[in-house]
PDB file of C-alpha atoms in Angstrom:
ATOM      1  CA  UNK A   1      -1.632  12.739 -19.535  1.00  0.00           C
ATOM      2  CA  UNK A   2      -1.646  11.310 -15.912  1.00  0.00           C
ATOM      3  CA  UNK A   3      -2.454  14.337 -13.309  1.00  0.00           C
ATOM      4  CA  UNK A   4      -2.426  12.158  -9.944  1.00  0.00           C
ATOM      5  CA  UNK A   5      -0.475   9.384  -8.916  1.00  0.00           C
ATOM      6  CA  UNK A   6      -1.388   6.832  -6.322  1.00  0.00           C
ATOM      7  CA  UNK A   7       1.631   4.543  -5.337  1.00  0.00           C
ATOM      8  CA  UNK A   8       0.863   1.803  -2.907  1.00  0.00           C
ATOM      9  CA  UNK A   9       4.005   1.538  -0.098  1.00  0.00           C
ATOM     10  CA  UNK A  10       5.142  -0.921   2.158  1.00  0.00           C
ATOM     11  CA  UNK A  11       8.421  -0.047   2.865  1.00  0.00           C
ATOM     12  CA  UNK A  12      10.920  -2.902   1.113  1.00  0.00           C
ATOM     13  CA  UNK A  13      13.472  -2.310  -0.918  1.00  0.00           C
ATOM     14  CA  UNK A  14      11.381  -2.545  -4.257  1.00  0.00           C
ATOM     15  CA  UNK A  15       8.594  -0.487  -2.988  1.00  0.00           C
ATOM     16  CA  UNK A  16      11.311   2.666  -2.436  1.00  0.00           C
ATOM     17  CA  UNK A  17      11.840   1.605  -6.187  1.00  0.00           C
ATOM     18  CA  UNK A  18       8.435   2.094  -7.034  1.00  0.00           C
ATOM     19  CA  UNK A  19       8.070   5.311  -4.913  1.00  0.00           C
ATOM     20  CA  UNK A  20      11.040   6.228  -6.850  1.00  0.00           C
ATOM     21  CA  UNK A  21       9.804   5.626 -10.220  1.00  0.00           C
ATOM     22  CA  UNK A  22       6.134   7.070  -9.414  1.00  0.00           C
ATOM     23  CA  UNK A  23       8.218  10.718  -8.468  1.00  0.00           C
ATOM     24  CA  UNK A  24      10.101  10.369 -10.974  1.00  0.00           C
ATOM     25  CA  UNK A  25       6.928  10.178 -13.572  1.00  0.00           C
ATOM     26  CA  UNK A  26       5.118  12.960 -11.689  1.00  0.00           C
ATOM     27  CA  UNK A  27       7.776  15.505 -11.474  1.00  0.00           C
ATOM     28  CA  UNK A  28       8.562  14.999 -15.840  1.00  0.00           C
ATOM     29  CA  UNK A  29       4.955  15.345 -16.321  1.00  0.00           C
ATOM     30  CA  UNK A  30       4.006  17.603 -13.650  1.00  0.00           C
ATOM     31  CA  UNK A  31       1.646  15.246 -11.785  1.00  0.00           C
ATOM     32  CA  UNK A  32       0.501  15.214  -7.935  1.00  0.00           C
ATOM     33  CA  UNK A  33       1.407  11.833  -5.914  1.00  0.00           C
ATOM     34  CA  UNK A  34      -0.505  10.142  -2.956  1.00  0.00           C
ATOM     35  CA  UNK A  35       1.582   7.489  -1.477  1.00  0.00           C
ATOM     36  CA  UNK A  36      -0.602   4.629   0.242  1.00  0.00           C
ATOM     37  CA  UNK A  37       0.374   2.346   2.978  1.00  0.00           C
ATOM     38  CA  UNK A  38      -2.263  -0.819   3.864  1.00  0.00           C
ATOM     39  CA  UNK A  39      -1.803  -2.322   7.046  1.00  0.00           C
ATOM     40  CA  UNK A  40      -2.982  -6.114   7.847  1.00  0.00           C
ATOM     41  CA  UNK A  41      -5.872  -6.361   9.058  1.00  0.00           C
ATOM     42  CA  UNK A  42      -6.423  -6.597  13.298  1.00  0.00           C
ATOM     43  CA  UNK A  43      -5.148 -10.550  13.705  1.00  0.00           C
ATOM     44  CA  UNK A  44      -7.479 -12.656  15.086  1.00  0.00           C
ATOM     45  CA  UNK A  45      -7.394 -13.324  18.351  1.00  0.00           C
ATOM     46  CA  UNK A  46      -6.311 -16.725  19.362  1.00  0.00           C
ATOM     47  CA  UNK A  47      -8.419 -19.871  21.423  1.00  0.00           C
ATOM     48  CA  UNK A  48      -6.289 -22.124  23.303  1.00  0.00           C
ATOM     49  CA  UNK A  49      -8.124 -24.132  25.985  1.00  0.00           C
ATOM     50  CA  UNK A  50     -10.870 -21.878  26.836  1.00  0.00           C
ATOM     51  CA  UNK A  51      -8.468 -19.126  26.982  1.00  0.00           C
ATOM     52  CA  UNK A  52      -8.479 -15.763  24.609  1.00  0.00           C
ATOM     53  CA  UNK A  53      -5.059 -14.636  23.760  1.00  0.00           C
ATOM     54  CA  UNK A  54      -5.572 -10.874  22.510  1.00  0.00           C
ATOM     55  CA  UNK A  55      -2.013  -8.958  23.135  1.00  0.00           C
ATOM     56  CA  UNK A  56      -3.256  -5.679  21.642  1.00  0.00           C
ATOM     57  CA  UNK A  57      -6.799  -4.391  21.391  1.00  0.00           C
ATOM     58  CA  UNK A  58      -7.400  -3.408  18.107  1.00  0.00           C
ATOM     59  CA  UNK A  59      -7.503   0.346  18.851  1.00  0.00           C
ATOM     60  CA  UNK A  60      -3.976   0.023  19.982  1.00  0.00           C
ATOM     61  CA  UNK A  61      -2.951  -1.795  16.818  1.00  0.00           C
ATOM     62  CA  UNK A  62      -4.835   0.507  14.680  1.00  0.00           C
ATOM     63  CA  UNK A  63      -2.378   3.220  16.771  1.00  0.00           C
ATOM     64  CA  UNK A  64       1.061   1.207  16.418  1.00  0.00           C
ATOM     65  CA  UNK A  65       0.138   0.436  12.659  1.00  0.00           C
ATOM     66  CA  UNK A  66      -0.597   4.500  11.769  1.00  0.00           C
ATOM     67  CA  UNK A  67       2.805   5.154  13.259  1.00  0.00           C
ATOM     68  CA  UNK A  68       4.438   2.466  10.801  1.00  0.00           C
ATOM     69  CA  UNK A  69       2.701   4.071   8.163  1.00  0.00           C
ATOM     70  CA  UNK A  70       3.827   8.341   9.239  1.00  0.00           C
ATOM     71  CA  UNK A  71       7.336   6.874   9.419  1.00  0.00           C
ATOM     72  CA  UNK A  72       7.376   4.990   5.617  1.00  0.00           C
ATOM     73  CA  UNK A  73       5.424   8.425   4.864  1.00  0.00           C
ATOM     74  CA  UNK A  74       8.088  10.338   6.312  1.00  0.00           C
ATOM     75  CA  UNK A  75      10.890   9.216   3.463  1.00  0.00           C
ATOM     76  CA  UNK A  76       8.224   9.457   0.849  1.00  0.00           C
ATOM     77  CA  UNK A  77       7.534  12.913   1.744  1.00  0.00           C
ATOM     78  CA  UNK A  78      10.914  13.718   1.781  1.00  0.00           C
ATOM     79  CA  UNK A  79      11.928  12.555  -1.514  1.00  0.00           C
ATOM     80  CA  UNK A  80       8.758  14.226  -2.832  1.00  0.00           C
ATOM     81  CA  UNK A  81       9.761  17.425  -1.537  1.00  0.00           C
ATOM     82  CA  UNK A  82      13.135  17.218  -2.733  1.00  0.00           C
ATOM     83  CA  UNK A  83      11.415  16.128  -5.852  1.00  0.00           C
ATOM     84  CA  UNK A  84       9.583  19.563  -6.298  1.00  0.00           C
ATOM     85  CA  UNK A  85       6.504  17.082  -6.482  1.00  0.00           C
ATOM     86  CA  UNK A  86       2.971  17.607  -4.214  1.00  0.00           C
ATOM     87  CA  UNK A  87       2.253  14.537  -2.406  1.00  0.00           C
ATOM     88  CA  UNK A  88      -0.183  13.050   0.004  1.00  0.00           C
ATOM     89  CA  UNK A  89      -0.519  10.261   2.485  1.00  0.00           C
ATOM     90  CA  UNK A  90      -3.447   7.834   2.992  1.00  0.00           C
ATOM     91  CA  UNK A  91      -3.264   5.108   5.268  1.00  0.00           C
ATOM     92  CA  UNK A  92      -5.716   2.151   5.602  1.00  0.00           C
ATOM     93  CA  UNK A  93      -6.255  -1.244   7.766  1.00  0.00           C
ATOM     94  CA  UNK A  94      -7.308  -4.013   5.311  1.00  0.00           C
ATOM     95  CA  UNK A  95      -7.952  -7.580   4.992  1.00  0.00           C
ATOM     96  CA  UNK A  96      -7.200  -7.434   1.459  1.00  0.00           C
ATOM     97  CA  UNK A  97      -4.828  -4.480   0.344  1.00  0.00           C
ATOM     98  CA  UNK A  98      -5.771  -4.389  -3.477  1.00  0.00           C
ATOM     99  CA  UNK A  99      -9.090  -4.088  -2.579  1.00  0.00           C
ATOM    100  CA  UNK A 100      -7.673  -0.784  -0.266  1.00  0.00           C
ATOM    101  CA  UNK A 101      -5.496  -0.064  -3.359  1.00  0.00           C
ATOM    102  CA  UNK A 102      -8.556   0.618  -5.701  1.00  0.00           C
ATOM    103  CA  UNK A 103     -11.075   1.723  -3.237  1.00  0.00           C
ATOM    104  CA  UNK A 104      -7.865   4.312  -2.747  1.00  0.00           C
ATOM    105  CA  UNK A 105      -7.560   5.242  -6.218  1.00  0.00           C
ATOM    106  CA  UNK A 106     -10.995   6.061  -6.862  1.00  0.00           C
ATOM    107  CA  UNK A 107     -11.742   7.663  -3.582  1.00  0.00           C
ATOM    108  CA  UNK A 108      -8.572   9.978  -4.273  1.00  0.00           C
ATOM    109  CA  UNK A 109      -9.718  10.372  -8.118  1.00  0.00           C
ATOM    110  CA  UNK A 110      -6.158   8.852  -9.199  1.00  0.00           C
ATOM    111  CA  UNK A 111      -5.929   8.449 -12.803  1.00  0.00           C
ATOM    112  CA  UNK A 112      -2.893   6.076 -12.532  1.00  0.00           C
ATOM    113  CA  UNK A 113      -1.106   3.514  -9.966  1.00  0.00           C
ATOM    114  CA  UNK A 114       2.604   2.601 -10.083  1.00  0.00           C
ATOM    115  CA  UNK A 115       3.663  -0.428  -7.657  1.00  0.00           C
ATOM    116  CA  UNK A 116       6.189  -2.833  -7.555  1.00  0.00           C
ATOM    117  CA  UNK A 117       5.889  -6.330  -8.065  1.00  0.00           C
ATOM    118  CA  UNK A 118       8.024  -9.243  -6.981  1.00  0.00           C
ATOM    119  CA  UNK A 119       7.334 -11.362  -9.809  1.00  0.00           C
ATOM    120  CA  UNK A 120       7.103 -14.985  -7.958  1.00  0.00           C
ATOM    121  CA  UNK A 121       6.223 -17.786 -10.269  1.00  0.00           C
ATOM    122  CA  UNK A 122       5.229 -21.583 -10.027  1.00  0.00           C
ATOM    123  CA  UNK A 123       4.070 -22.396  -6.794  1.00  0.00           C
ATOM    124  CA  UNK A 124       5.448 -19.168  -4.948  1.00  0.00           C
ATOM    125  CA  UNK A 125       2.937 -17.384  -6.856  1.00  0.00           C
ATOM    126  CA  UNK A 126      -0.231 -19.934  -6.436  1.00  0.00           C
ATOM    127  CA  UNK A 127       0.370 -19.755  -2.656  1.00  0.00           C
ATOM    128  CA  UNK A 128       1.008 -15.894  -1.800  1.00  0.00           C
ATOM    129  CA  UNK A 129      -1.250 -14.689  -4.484  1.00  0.00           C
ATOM    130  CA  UNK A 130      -0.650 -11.105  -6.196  1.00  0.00           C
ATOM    131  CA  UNK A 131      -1.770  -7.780  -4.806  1.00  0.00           C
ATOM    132  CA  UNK A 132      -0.274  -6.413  -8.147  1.00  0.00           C
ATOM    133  CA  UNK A 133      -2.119  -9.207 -10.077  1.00  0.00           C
ATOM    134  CA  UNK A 134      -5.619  -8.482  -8.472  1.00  0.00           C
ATOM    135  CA  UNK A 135      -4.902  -4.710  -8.921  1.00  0.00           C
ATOM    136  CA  UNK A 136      -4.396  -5.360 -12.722  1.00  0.00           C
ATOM    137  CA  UNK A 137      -7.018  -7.111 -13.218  1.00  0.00           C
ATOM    138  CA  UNK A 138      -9.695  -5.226 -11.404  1.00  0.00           C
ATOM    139  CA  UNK A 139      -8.270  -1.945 -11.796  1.00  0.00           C
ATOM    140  CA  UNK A 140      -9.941   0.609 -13.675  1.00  0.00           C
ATOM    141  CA  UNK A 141      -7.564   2.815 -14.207  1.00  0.00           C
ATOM    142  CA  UNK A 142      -3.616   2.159 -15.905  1.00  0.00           C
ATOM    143  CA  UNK A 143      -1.308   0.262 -13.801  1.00  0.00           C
ATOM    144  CA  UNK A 144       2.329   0.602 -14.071  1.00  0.00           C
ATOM    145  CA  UNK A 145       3.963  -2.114 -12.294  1.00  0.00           C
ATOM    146  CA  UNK A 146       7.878  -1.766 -11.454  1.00  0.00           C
ATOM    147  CA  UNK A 147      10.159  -4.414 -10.591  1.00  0.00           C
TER     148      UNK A 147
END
């Protein structure tokens, strides 16, 4: 069936449920997981009367937002391990993180990709958009959404 599992994280209570569910599916069917964790993208900085307000430079940011992502790895890995399951780590800096999810997916030739979804409706939904929307509907590859 599946042989490698790509499970987008970003640390909230119903990602751990997803990361949960995506080990759980790889250790009954003897699958290999990558977790994923996208970062925003470096903000903007800001104009205010002629004056540039820039508190990090972006290679800082890019720093402070890879050690986020090696300490939401860190529980992943652990439950993996205590899991008997093989998992990786892949970390990215995007504008738009189901665009990182795919480009993820097919870079790390993952035939499947379980993430959680909040499920907001009505107006909710119009204004935040979907990562787990766009992913279904431009993924490629199965998508098994947990909420």
């Amino acid at each position: 069936m599946y042989k490698h599992v790509l499970v987008p994280t970003d640390g909230s209570k119903l990602s751990d449920k997803a990361v949960a569910h995506a080990l759980a599916l790889a250790q009954a069917i003897g699958a290999r997981v990558t977790a994923l964790h996208v970062s925003p993208d470096y903000p903007q900085p800001i104009y205010m009367e002629g004056v540039v307000l820039n508190p990090v430079s972006r290679r800082e940011y890019a720093k402070h937002a890879k050690v986020e992502a090696t300490r939401l790895f860190d529980r992943t890995l652990k439950k993996a391990a205590a899991a008997g399951v093989a998992c990786d780590t892949a970390h990215a800096i995007a504008e738009t993180p189901w665009e990182a999810i795919l480009g993820t997916a097919r870079k790390s030739k993952c035939d499947v990709i379980v993430m959680a979804s909040h499920g907001r409706r009505g107006l909710a939904a119009l204004l935040l958009g979907s990562e787990t929307v766009k992913v279904l509907t431009h993924s490629k590859v199965p998508v098994l959404v947990v909420r």
